[in-house]
């Protein structure tokens, strides 16, 4: 009993320090958006924006954001570490089967990427999704490398915390696999809710697919690969889509 209480408290603390806090802020954000005078479809959300007008300071801020953003990943792995059990092996975050993990990850990209883009476009057309404003790719020579690192950070934080760590702890607490999958997927959708209801639904669906794959494979590495590729496409490819199809992707005029 005491162990179960400690595990619940631990899970609460880890989520409060990471994506649970993001989910709460996202709920507050969507409430603010829905009570705004402007319709949801006329609003925008900026991602990966500059942190300073001075180039070296902007780079420093963004690099440190990546480095310290991974601290919660280190915390989760540390908490999963026990005598005789490597936490990386425990959640399948290792390089024991790289070819299969990459192939599985790319398969997930194909299964999720195109429907996700279609869902975003549909959400914009229906006015239930805000316009996402990406960082310009030509801001500095280091912009694309930093975006690649930011995508890797997001992939590790989300897949290690919301899948590897959370699934392990909920299993230990006796929660069934489908209850765990659905709970994890709803959490994933909620911390994307600030972008509107289209991204919420898309990320819930992604969470169900990723959660099911994890219960089958017992590995987070394919999920990290898929998430990293999807976010790189979003962070780097999105500005190109913005230029090609401004009617669907451009932010509304203020």
Coordinates of C-alpha atoms in Angstrom, one line a residue:
X1 CA 0.0 0.0 0.0
X2 CA 2.8 2.4 1.0
X3 CA 4.6 1.6 -2.2
X4 CA 1.5 2.4 -4.3
X5 CA 1.0 5.7 -2.6
X6 CA 4.7 6.6 -3.2
X7 CA 4.3 5.7 -6.9
X8 CA 1.2 7.8 -7.3
X9 CA 2.9 10.8 -5.6
X10 CA 6.0 10.2 -7.8
X11 CA 3.9 10.2 -11.0
X12 CA 2.2 13.4 -9.9
X13 CA 5.5 15.1 -9.3
X14 CA 7.0 14.0 -12.6
X15 CA 4.0 15.2 -14.5
X16 CA 3.8 18.4 -12.6
X17 CA 7.4 19.1 -13.6
X18 CA 6.8 18.3 -17.3
X19 CA 3.9 17.5 -19.5
X20 CA 1.2 17.6 -16.9
X21 CA 2.0 21.3 -16.3
X22 CA 1.9 21.8 -20.1
X23 CA -1.5 20.2 -20.2
X24 CA -2.9 22.6 -17.5
X25 CA -1.4 25.6 -19.2
X26 CA -2.9 24.4 -22.5
X27 CA -6.4 24.1 -21.0
X28 CA -6.1 27.6 -19.6
X29 CA -4.9 28.8 -23.1
X30 CA -7.8 27.2 -24.9
X31 CA -10.3 28.7 -22.5
X32 CA -8.7 32.1 -23.1
X33 CA -8.9 31.5 -26.8
X34 CA -12.6 30.5 -26.7
X35 CA -13.5 33.5 -24.6
X36 CA -11.6 35.9 -26.9
X37 CA -13.5 38.3 -29.2
X38 CA -11.9 36.7 -32.2
X39 CA -13.0 33.3 -33.5
X40 CA -10.6 30.4 -32.9
X41 CA -9.8 30.2 -36.6
X42 CA -8.6 33.8 -36.6
X43 CA -6.1 33.2 -33.9
X44 CA -2.5 32.0 -34.1
X45 CA 0.1 30.2 -32.0
X46 CA 3.9 30.7 -32.5
X47 CA 6.4 27.9 -32.1
X48 CA 10.2 27.9 -31.8
X49 CA 10.3 31.7 -32.0
X50 CA 13.4 33.9 -31.5
X51 CA 14.3 34.6 -27.8
X52 CA 16.4 37.7 -28.4
X53 CA 17.3 40.2 -31.2
X54 CA 21.0 39.4 -30.5
X55 CA 22.0 36.4 -32.5
X56 CA 24.5 34.9 -30.0
X57 CA 22.0 35.4 -27.1
X58 CA 19.1 33.9 -29.1
X59 CA 21.3 30.8 -29.9
X60 CA 22.3 30.5 -26.2
X61 CA 18.7 30.7 -25.0
X62 CA 17.4 28.1 -27.5
X63 CA 20.3 25.7 -26.9
X64 CA 19.9 25.9 -23.2
X65 CA 16.2 25.3 -23.6
X66 CA 17.0 22.0 -25.4
X67 CA 19.6 21.0 -22.8
X68 CA 17.5 21.7 -19.7
X69 CA 14.4 20.5 -21.3
X70 CA 16.0 17.0 -21.2
X71 CA 16.4 17.1 -17.5
X72 CA 13.0 15.6 -16.9
X73 CA 13.9 12.8 -19.2
X74 CA 17.0 12.1 -17.1
X75 CA 14.8 12.3 -14.0
X76 CA 12.3 9.7 -15.3
X77 CA 15.1 7.3 -16.3
X78 CA 16.7 7.7 -12.9
X79 CA 13.4 6.9 -11.2
X80 CA 13.1 3.8 -13.4
X81 CA 16.6 2.7 -12.5
X82 CA 16.8 -0.2 -10.1
X83 CA 19.5 -2.7 -9.2
X84 CA 20.1 -5.0 -12.1
X85 CA 17.7 -3.2 -14.4
X86 CA 19.0 -0.7 -17.0
X87 CA 16.3 2.0 -17.3
X88 CA 17.1 2.4 -21.0
X89 CA 16.6 -1.3 -21.7
X90 CA 13.6 -1.3 -19.4
X91 CA 11.6 0.9 -21.8
X92 CA 13.4 0.0 -25.0
X93 CA 15.3 3.2 -25.4
X94 CA 18.6 1.6 -26.6
X95 CA 20.5 0.7 -29.8
X96 CA 20.1 -3.1 -29.6
X97 CA 18.0 -3.2 -32.8
X98 CA 18.6 0.1 -34.7
X99 CA 17.5 -1.1 -38.2
X100 CA 14.1 -2.5 -37.0
X101 CA 13.5 0.6 -34.8
X102 CA 14.1 3.0 -37.6
X103 CA 12.0 1.0 -40.0
X104 CA 9.1 0.8 -37.4
X105 CA 9.5 4.5 -36.7
X106 CA 9.3 5.4 -40.4
X107 CA 6.2 3.2 -40.8
X108 CA 4.6 5.1 -38.0
X109 CA 5.5 8.4 -39.7
X110 CA 3.7 7.2 -42.9
X111 CA 0.7 6.1 -40.9
X112 CA 0.4 9.3 -38.8
X113 CA 2.0 12.1 -40.8
X114 CA -0.3 12.4 -43.8
X115 CA -3.6 12.0 -41.7
X116 CA -2.2 14.5 -39.2
X117 CA -1.5 17.1 -41.9
X118 CA -5.0 16.5 -43.4
X119 CA -6.6 16.9 -39.9
X120 CA -4.8 20.2 -39.4
X121 CA -5.9 21.5 -42.8
X122 CA -9.5 20.4 -42.1
X123 CA -9.4 22.1 -38.6
X124 CA -8.2 25.3 -40.2
X125 CA -10.9 25.1 -42.9
X126 CA -13.6 24.5 -40.2
X127 CA -12.2 27.2 -37.9
X128 CA -11.5 25.0 -34.9
X129 CA -7.7 25.1 -35.2
X130 CA -5.5 28.1 -34.8
X131 CA -2.9 29.0 -37.3
X132 CA 0.6 27.8 -36.2
X133 CA 3.3 30.3 -36.9
X134 CA 6.7 28.6 -37.3
X135 CA 10.2 30.0 -36.9
X136 CA 11.7 31.4 -40.2
X137 CA 14.3 29.0 -41.6
X138 CA 16.7 31.8 -42.7
X139 CA 17.0 33.6 -39.4
X140 CA 20.6 32.4 -38.7
X141 CA 23.0 29.7 -39.9
X142 CA 22.2 27.6 -36.9
X143 CA 18.4 27.8 -37.1
X144 CA 17.9 24.4 -38.8
X145 CA 20.3 22.6 -36.5
X146 CA 18.6 24.1 -33.4
X147 CA 15.2 23.0 -34.8
X148 CA 16.5 19.5 -35.3
X149 CA 17.6 19.4 -31.7
X150 CA 14.3 20.9 -30.5
X151 CA 12.5 18.2 -32.4
X152 CA 14.7 15.6 -30.7
X153 CA 14.0 17.1 -27.3
X154 CA 10.3 17.0 -27.9
X155 CA 10.4 13.4 -29.0
X156 CA 12.4 12.3 -26.0
X157 CA 10.4 14.2 -23.5
X158 CA 7.0 13.1 -24.8
X159 CA 7.8 9.4 -25.5
X160 CA 9.9 8.8 -22.4
X161 CA 7.5 10.5 -20.0
X162 CA 4.1 9.9 -21.6
X163 CA 4.8 6.3 -22.8
X164 CA 7.9 4.7 -21.3
X165 CA 7.7 6.1 -17.7
X166 CA 4.0 6.5 -17.4
X167 CA 3.1 3.0 -18.8
X168 CA 5.7 1.4 -16.5
X169 CA 4.3 3.1 -13.4
X170 CA 0.6 2.5 -14.3
X171 CA 1.3 -1.1 -15.0
X172 CA 2.9 -1.4 -11.6
X173 CA -0.1 0.2 -10.0
X174 CA -2.4 -2.4 -11.6
X175 CA -3.9 -0.2 -14.3
X176 CA -5.0 -2.2 -17.4
X177 CA -3.3 -1.7 -20.8
X178 CA -6.2 0.0 -22.6
X179 CA -6.9 2.3 -19.6
X180 CA -3.3 3.3 -19.7
X181 CA -3.3 3.8 -23.5
X182 CA -6.4 6.0 -23.4
X183 CA -5.1 8.0 -20.4
X184 CA -1.8 8.6 -22.0
X185 CA -3.4 9.6 -25.3
X186 CA -5.7 12.1 -23.6
X187 CA -2.8 13.6 -21.8
X188 CA -0.9 13.9 -25.1
X189 CA -3.9 15.6 -26.8
X190 CA -4.5 17.9 -23.8
X191 CA -1.0 19.5 -23.9
X192 CA -1.5 20.3 -27.6
X193 CA -5.0 21.8 -27.0
X194 CA -3.6 25.3 -27.1
X195 CA -3.4 24.8 -30.9
X196 CA -7.2 24.1 -31.1
X197 CA -9.4 21.0 -31.3
X198 CA -7.9 19.6 -34.5
X199 CA -4.4 19.1 -33.0
X200 CA -6.1 17.8 -29.8
X201 CA -7.9 15.1 -31.8
X202 CA -4.9 14.3 -33.9
X203 CA -2.6 13.9 -30.9
X204 CA -5.1 11.7 -29.1
X205 CA -5.2 9.4 -32.1
X206 CA -1.4 9.5 -32.3
X207 CA -1.3 8.6 -28.6
X208 CA -3.5 5.6 -29.1
X209 CA -1.4 4.3 -32.0
X210 CA 1.9 4.9 -30.1
X211 CA 0.5 3.4 -26.9
X212 CA -0.7 0.3 -28.7
X213 CA 2.6 -0.1 -30.5
X214 CA 4.5 0.2 -27.2
X215 CA 2.4 -2.5 -25.5
X216 CA 3.1 -4.7 -28.5
X217 CA 6.8 -3.9 -28.9
X218 CA 7.9 -2.9 -25.4
X219 CA 10.2 -0.2 -27.0
X220 CA 10.1 3.6 -27.0
X221 CA 12.9 3.9 -29.6
X222 CA 10.6 3.5 -32.7
X223 CA 8.3 6.1 -31.1
X224 CA 11.1 8.5 -30.6
X225 CA 12.3 8.0 -34.2
X226 CA 8.8 8.6 -35.5
X227 CA 8.2 11.6 -33.3
X228 CA 11.5 13.1 -34.2
X229 CA 10.9 12.8 -37.9
X230 CA 7.4 14.2 -37.6
X231 CA 8.5 17.2 -35.6
X232 CA 11.4 17.9 -38.0
X233 CA 8.9 17.9 -40.8
X234 CA 6.7 20.2 -38.8
X235 CA 9.4 22.6 -37.7
X236 CA 11.4 22.7 -41.0
X237 CA 8.8 21.6 -43.6
X238 CA 6.0 23.7 -42.3
X239 CA 7.5 27.1 -43.4
X240 CA 7.7 25.6 -46.9
X241 CA 4.0 24.6 -46.8
X242 CA 3.2 28.1 -45.5
X243 CA 4.9 29.5 -48.6
X244 CA 3.2 27.1 -51.0
X245 CA -0.3 27.1 -49.5
X246 CA -0.8 30.4 -47.6
X247 CA -4.5 30.2 -47.8
X248 CA -4.5 27.1 -45.5
X249 CA -1.5 27.7 -43.3
X250 CA -1.0 31.5 -43.0
X251 CA -1.7 33.2 -39.8
X252 CA -4.6 35.7 -40.0
X253 CA -3.9 39.4 -40.0
X254 CA -3.8 41.0 -36.5

